[in-house]
mmCIF file with all atom_site columns, C-alpha atoms in Angstrom:
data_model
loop_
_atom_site.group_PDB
_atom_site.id
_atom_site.type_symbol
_atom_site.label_atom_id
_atom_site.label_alt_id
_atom_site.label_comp_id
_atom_site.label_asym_id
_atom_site.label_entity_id
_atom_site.label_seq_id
_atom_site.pdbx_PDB_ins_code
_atom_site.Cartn_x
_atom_site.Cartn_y
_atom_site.Cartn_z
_atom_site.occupancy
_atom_site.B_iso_or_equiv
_atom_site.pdbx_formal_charge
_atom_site.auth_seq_id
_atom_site.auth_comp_id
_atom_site.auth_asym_id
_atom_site.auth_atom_id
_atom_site.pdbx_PDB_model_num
ATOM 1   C CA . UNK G 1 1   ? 13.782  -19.606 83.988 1.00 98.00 ? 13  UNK G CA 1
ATOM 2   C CA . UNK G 1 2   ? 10.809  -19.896 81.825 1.00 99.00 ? 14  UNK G CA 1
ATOM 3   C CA . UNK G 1 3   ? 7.495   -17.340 81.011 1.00 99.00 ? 15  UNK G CA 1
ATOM 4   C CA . UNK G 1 4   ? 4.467   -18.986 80.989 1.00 98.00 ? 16  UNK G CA 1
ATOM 5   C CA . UNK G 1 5   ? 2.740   -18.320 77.947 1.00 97.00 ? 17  UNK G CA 1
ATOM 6   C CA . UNK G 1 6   ? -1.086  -17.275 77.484 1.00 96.00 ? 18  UNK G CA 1
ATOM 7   C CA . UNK G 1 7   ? -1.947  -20.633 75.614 1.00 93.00 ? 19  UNK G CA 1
ATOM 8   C CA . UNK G 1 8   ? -0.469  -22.411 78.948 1.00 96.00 ? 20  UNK G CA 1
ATOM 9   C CA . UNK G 1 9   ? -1.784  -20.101 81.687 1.00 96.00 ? 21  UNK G CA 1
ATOM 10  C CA . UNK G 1 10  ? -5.482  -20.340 80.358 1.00 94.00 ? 22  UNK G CA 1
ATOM 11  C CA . UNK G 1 11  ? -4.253  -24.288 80.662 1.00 95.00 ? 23  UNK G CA 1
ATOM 12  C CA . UNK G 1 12  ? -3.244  -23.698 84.392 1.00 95.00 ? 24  UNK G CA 1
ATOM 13  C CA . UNK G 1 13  ? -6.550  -21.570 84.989 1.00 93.00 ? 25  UNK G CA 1
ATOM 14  C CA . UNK G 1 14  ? -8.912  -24.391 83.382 1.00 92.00 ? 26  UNK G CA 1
ATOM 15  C CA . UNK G 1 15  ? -7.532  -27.302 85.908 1.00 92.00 ? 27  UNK G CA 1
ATOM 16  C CA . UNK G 1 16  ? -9.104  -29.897 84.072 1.00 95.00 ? 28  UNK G CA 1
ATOM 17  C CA . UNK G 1 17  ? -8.013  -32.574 81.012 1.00 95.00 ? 29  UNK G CA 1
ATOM 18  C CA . UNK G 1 18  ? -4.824  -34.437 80.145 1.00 96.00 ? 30  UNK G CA 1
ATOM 19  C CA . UNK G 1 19  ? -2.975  -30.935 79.024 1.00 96.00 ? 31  UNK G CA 1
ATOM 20  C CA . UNK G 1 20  ? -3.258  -29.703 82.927 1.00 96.00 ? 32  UNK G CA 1
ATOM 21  C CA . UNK G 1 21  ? -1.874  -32.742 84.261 1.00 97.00 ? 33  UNK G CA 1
ATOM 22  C CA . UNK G 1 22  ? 0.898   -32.674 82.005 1.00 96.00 ? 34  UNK G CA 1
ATOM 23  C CA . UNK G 1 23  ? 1.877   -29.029 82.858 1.00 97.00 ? 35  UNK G CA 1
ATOM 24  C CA . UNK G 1 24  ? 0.889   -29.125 86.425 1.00 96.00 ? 36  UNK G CA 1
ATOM 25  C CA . UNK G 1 25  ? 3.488   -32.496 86.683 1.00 97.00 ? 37  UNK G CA 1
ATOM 26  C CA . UNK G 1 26  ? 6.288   -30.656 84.728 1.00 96.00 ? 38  UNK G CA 1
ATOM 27  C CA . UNK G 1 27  ? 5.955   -27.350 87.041 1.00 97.00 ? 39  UNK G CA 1
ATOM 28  C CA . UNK G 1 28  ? 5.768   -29.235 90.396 1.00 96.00 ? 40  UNK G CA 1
ATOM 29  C CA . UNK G 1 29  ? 9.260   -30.035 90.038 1.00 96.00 ? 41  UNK G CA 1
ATOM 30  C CA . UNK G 1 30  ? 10.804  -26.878 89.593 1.00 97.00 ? 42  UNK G CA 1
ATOM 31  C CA . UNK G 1 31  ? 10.777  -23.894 91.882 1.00 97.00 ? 43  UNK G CA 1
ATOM 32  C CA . UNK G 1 32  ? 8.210   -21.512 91.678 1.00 94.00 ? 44  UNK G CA 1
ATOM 33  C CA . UNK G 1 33  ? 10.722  -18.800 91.176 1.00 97.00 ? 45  UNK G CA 1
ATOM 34  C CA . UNK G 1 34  ? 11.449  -19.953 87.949 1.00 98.00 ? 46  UNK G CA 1
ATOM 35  C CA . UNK G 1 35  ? 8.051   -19.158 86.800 1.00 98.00 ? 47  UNK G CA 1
ATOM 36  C CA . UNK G 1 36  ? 7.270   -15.953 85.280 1.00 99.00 ? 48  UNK G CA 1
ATOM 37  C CA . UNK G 1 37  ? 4.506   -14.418 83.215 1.00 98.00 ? 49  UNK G CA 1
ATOM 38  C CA . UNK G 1 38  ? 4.670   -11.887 81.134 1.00 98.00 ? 50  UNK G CA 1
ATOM 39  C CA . UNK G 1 39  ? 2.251   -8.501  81.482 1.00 99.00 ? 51  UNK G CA 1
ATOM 40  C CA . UNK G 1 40  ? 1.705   -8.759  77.454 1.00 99.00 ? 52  UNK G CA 1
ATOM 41  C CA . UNK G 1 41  ? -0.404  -12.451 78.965 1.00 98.00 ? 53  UNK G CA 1
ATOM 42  C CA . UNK G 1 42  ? -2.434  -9.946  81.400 1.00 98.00 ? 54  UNK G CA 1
ATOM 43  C CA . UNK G 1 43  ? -3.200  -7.842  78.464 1.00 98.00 ? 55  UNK G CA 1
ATOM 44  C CA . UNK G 1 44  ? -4.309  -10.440 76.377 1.00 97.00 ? 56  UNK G CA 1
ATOM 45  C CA . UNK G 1 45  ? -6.334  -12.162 79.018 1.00 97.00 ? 57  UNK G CA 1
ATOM 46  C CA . UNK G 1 46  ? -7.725  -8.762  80.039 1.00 97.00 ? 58  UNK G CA 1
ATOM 47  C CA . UNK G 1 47  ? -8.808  -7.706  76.358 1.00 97.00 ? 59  UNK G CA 1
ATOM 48  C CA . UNK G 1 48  ? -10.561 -11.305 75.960 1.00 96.00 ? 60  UNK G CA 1
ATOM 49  C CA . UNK G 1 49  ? -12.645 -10.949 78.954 1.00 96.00 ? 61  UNK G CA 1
ATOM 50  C CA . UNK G 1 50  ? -13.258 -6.946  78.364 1.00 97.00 ? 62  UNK G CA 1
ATOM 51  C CA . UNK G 1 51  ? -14.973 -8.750  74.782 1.00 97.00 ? 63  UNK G CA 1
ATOM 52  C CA . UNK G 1 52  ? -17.107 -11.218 76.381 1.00 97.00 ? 64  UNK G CA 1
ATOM 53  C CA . UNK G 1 53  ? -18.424 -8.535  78.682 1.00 98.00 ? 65  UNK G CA 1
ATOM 54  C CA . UNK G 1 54  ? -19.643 -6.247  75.879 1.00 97.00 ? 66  UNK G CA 1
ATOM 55  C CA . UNK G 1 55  ? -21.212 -9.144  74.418 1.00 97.00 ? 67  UNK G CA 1
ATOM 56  C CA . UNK G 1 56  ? -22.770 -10.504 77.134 1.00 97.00 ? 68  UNK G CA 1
ATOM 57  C CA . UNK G 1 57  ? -26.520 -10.822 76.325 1.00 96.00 ? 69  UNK G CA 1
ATOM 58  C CA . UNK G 1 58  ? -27.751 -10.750 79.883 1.00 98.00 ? 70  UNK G CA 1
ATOM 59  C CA . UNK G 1 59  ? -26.771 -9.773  83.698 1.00 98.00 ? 71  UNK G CA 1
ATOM 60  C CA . UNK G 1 60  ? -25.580 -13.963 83.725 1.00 97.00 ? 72  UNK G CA 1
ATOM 61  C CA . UNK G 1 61  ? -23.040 -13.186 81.133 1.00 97.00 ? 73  UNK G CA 1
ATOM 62  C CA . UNK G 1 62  ? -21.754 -9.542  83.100 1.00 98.00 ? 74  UNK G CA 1
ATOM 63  C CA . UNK G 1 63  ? -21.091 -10.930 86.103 1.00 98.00 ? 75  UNK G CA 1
ATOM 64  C CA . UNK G 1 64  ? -19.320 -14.150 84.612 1.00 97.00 ? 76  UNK G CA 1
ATOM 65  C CA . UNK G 1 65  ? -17.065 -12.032 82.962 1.00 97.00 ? 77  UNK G CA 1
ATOM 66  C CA . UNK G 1 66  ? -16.446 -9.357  85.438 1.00 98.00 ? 78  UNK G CA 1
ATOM 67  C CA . UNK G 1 67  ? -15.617 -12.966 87.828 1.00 97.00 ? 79  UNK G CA 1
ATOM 68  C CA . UNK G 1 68  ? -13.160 -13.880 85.102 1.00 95.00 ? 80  UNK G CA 1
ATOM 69  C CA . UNK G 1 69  ? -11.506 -10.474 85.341 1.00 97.00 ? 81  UNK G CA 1
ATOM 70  C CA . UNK G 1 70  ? -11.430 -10.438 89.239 1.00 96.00 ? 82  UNK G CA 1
ATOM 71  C CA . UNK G 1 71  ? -9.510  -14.132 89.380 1.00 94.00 ? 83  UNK G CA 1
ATOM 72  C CA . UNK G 1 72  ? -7.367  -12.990 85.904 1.00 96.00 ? 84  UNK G CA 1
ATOM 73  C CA . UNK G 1 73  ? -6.443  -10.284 88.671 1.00 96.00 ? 85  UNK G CA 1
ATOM 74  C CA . UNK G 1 74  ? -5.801  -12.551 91.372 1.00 95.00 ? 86  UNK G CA 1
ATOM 75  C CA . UNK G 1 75  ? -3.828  -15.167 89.627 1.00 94.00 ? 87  UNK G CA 1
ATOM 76  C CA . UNK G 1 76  ? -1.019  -12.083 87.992 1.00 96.00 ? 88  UNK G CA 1
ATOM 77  C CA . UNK G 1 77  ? -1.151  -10.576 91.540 1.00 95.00 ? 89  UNK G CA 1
ATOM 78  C CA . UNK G 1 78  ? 0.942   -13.933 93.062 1.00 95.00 ? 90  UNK G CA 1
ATOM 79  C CA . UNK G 1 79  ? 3.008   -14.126 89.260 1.00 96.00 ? 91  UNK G CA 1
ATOM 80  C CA . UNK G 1 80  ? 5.973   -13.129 88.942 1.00 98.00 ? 92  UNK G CA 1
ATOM 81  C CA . UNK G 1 81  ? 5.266   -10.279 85.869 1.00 98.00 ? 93  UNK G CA 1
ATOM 82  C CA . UNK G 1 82  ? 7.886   -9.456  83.363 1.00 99.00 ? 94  UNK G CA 1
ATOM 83  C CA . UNK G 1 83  ? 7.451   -6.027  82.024 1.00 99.00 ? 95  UNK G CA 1
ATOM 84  C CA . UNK G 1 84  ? 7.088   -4.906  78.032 1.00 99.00 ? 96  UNK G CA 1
ATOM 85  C CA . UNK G 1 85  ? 10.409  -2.633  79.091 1.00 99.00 ? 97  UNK G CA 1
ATOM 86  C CA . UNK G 1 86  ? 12.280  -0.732  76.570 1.00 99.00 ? 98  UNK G CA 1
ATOM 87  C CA . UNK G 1 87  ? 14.636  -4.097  75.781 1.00 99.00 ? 99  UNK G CA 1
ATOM 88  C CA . UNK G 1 88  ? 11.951  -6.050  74.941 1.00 99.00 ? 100 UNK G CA 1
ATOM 89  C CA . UNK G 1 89  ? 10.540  -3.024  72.693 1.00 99.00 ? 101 UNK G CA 1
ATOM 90  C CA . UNK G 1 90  ? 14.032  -2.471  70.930 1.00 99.00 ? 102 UNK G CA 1
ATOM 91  C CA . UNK G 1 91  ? 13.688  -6.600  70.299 1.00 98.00 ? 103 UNK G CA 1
ATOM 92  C CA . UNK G 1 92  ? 9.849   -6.563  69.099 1.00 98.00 ? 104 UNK G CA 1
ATOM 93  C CA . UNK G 1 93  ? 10.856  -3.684  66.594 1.00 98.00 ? 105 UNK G CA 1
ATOM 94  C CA . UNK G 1 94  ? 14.097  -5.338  65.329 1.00 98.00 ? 106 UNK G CA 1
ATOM 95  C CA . UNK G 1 95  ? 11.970  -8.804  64.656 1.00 98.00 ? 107 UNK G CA 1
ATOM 96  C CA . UNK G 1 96  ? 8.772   -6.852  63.331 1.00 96.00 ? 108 UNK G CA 1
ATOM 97  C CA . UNK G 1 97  ? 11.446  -5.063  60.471 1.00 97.00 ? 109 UNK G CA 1
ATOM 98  C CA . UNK G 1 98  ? 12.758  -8.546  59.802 1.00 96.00 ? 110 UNK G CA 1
ATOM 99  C CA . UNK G 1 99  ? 8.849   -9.494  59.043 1.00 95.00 ? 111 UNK G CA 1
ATOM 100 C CA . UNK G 1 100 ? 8.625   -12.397 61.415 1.00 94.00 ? 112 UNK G CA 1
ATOM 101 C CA . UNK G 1 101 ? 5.516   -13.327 60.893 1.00 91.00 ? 113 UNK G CA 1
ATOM 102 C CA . UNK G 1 102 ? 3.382   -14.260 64.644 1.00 96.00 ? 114 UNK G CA 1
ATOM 103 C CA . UNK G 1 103 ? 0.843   -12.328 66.261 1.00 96.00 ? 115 UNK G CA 1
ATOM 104 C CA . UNK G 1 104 ? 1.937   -9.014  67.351 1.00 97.00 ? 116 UNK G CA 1
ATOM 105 C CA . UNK G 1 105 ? 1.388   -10.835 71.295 1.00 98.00 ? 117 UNK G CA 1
ATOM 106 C CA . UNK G 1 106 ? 3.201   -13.218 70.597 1.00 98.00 ? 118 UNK G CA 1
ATOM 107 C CA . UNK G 1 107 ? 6.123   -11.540 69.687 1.00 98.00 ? 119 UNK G CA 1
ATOM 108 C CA . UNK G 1 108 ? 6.166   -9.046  72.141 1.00 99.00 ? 120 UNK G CA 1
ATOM 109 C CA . UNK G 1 109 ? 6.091   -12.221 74.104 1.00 99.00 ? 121 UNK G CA 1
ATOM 110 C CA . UNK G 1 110 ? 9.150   -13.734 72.163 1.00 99.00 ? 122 UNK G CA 1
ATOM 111 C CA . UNK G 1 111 ? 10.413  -10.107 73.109 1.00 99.00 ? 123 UNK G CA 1
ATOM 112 C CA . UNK G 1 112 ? 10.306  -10.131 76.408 1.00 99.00 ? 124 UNK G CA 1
ATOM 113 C CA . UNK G 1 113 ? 11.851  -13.546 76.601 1.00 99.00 ? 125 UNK G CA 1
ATOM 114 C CA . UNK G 1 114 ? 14.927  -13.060 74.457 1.00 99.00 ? 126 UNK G CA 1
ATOM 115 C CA . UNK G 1 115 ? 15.649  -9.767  76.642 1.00 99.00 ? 127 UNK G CA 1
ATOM 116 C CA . UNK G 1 116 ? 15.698  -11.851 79.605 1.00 99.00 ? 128 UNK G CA 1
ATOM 117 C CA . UNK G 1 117 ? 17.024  -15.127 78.352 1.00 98.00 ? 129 UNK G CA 1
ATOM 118 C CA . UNK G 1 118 ? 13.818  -17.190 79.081 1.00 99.00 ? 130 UNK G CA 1
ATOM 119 C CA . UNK G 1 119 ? 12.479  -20.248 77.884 1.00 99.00 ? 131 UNK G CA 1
ATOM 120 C CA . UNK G 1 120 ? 8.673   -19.557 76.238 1.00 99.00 ? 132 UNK G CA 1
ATOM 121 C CA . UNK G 1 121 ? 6.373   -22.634 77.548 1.00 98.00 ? 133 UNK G CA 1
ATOM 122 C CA . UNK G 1 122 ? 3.823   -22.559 75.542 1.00 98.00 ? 134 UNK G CA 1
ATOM 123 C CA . UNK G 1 123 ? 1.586   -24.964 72.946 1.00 96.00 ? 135 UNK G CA 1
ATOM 124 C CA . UNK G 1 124 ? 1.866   -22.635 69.856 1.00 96.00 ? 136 UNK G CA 1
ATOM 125 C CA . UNK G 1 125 ? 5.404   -24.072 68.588 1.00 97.00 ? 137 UNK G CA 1
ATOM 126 C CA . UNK G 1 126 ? 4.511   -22.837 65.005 1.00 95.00 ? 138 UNK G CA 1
ATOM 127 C CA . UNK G 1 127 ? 4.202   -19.245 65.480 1.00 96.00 ? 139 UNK G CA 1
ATOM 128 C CA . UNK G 1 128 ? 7.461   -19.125 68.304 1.00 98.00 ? 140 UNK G CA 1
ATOM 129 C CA . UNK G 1 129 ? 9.182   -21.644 66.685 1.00 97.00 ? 141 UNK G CA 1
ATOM 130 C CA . UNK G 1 130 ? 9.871   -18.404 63.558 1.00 97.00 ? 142 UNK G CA 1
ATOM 131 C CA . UNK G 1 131 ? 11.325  -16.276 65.950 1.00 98.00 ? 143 UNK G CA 1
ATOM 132 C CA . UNK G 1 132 ? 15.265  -16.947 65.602 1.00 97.00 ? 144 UNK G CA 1
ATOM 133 C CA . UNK G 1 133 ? 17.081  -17.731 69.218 1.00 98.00 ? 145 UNK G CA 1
ATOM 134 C CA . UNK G 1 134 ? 14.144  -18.394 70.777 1.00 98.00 ? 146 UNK G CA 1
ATOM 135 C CA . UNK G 1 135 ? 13.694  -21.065 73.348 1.00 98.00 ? 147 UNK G CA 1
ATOM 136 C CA . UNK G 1 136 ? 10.480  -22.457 73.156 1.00 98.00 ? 148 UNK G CA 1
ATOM 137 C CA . UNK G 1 137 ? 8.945   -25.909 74.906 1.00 98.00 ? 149 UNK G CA 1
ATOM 138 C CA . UNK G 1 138 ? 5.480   -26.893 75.285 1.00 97.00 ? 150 UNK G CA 1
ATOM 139 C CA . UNK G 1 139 ? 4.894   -28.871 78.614 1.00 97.00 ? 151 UNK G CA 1
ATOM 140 C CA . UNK G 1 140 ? 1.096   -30.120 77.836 1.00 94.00 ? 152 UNK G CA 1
#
């Protein structure tokens, strides 16, 4: 079972370059029950979108943004979403007092996925690769 990371969903969402193919090869021959994303990914994707909005400059920029939201909507409403639950939170605390130094998204990521014993596909090795007992694999 693997969670989709941010880094490789905005991949997935671009469908375009060498990196798509790569992914889009490597997921066709699994089942798409072993693909999950995790709601942290909605919140990041959600927060990045909310920013272009307020800095759109003009009515173009709104409604490009507020498009981005609506299909950001439409792609987690066929995922399969992995909660922030309460495992996951005992896990991000126990890594953030052992100072492992990633994003705080990230790790509630790496959270999430040593709760439920997932493999993290994403392109940012560095930053996962510190989190001990992590599985991590970047598809691109």
């Amino acid at each position: 079972m693997f969670i989709i990371d941010t880094d490789h969903i905005g991949v997935l969402q671009r469908q375009t370059g060498s990196h798509y193919q790569r992914l889009s090869q490597r997921i066709a021959g699994h089942s798409q029950t072993d693909f999950y994303v995790a709601i942290v990914s909605f919140h990041e994707q959600i927060l990045g979108w909310n920013a272009y909005i307020a800095r759109a400059k003009d009515q173009t920029g709104v409604v490009r943004g507020y498009g981005r939201l609506e299909k950001i909507l439409n792609d987690f409403s066929r995922s399969q979403v992995l909660p922030f639950d309460e495992a996951a939170a005992d896990i991000f605390g126990d890594l953030r007092n052992r100072k492992i130094r990633i994003g705080t998204m990230d790790l509630r990521i790496a959270a999430i996925a040593l709760a439920t014993g997932m493999t993290v596909l994403s392109r940012n090795l560095v930053d996962f690769q510190r989190v001990p007992n992590l599985n991590i694999e970047d598809w691109t």
